[in-house]
mmCIF file with all atom_site columns, C-alpha atoms in Angstrom:
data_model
loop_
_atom_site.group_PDB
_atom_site.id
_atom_site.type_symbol
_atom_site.label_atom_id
_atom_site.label_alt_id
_atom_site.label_comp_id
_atom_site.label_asym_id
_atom_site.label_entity_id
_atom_site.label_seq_id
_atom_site.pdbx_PDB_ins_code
_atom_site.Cartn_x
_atom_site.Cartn_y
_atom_site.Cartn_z
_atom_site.occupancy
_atom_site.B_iso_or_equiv
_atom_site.pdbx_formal_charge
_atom_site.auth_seq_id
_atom_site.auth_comp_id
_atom_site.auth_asym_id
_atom_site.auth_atom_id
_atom_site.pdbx_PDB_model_num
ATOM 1  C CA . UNK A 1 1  ? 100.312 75.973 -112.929 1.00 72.00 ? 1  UNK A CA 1
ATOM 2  C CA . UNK A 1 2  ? 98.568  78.095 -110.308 1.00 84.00 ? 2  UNK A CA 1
ATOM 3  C CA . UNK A 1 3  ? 101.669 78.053 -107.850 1.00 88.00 ? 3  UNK A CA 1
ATOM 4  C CA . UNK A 1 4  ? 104.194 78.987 -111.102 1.00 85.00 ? 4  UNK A CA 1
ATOM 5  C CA . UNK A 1 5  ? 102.190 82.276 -111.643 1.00 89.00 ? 5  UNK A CA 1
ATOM 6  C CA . UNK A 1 6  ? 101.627 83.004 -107.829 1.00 92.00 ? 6  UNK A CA 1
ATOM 7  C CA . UNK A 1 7  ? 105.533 83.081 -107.888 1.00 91.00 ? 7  UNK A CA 1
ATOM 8  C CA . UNK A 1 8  ? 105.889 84.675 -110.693 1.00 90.00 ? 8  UNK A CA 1
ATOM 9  C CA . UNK A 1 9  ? 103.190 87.928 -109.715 1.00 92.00 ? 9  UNK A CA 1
ATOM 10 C CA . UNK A 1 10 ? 104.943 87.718 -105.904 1.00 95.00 ? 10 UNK A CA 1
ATOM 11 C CA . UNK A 1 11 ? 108.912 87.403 -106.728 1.00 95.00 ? 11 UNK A CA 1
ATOM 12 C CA . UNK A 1 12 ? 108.731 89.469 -109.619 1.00 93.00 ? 12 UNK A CA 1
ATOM 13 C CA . UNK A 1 13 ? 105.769 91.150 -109.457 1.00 94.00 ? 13 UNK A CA 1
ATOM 14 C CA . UNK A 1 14 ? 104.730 89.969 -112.734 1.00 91.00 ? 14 UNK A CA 1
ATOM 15 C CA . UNK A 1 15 ? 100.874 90.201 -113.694 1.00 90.00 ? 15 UNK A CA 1
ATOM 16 C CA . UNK A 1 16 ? 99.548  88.198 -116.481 1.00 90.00 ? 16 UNK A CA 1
ATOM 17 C CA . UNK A 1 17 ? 96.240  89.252 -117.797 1.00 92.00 ? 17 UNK A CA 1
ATOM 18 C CA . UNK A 1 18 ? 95.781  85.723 -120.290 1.00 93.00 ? 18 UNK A CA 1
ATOM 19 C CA . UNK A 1 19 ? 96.176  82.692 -118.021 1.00 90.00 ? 19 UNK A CA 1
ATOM 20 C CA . UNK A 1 20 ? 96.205  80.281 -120.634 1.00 91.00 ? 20 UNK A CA 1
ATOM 21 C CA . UNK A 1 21 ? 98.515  82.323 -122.505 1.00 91.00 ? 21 UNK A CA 1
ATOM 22 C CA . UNK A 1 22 ? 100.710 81.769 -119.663 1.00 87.00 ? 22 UNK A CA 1
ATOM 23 C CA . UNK A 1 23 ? 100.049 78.033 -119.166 1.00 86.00 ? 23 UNK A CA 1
ATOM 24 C CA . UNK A 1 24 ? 100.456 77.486 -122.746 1.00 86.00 ? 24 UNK A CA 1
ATOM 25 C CA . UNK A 1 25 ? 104.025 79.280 -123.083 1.00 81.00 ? 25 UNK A CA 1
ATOM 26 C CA . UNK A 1 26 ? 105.243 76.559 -120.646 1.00 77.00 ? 26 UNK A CA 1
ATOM 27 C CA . UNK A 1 27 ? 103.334 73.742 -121.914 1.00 77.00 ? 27 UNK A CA 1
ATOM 28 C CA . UNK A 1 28 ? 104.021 74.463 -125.710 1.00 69.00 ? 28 UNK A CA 1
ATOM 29 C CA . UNK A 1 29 ? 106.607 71.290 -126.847 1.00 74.00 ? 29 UNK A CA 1
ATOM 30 C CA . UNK A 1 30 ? 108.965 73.571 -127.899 1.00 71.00 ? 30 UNK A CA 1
ATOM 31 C CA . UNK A 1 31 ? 110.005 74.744 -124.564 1.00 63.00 ? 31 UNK A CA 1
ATOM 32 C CA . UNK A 1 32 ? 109.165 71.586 -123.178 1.00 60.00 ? 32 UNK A CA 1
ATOM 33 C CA . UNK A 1 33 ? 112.115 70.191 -125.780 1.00 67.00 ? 33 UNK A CA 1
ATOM 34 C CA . UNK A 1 34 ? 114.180 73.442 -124.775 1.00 72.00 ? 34 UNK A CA 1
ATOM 35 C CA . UNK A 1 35 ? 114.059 72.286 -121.252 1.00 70.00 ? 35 UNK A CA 1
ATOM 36 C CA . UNK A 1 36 ? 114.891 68.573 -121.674 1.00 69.00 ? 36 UNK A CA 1
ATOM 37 C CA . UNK A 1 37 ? 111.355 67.731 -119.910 1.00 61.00 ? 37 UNK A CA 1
ATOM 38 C CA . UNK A 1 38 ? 110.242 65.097 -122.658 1.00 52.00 ? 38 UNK A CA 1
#
């Protein structure tokens, strides 16, 4: 997760202030079902 939001603050200059608000949004099942990954 730590290399997603090092891309994410350094291609798109992105800052998240929650972390696990960030890990959770791509963990969550429904974008995990969105994005075919179970």
């Amino acid at each position: 997760m730590k290399e997603l939001e090092t891309v994410l603050e350094q291609r798109f200059g992105l800052v998240f202030s929650d972390k696990q608000l960030l890990e959770t949004a791509f963990t969550h099942t429904s974008y995990a079902n969105e994005h075919r990954l179970l």
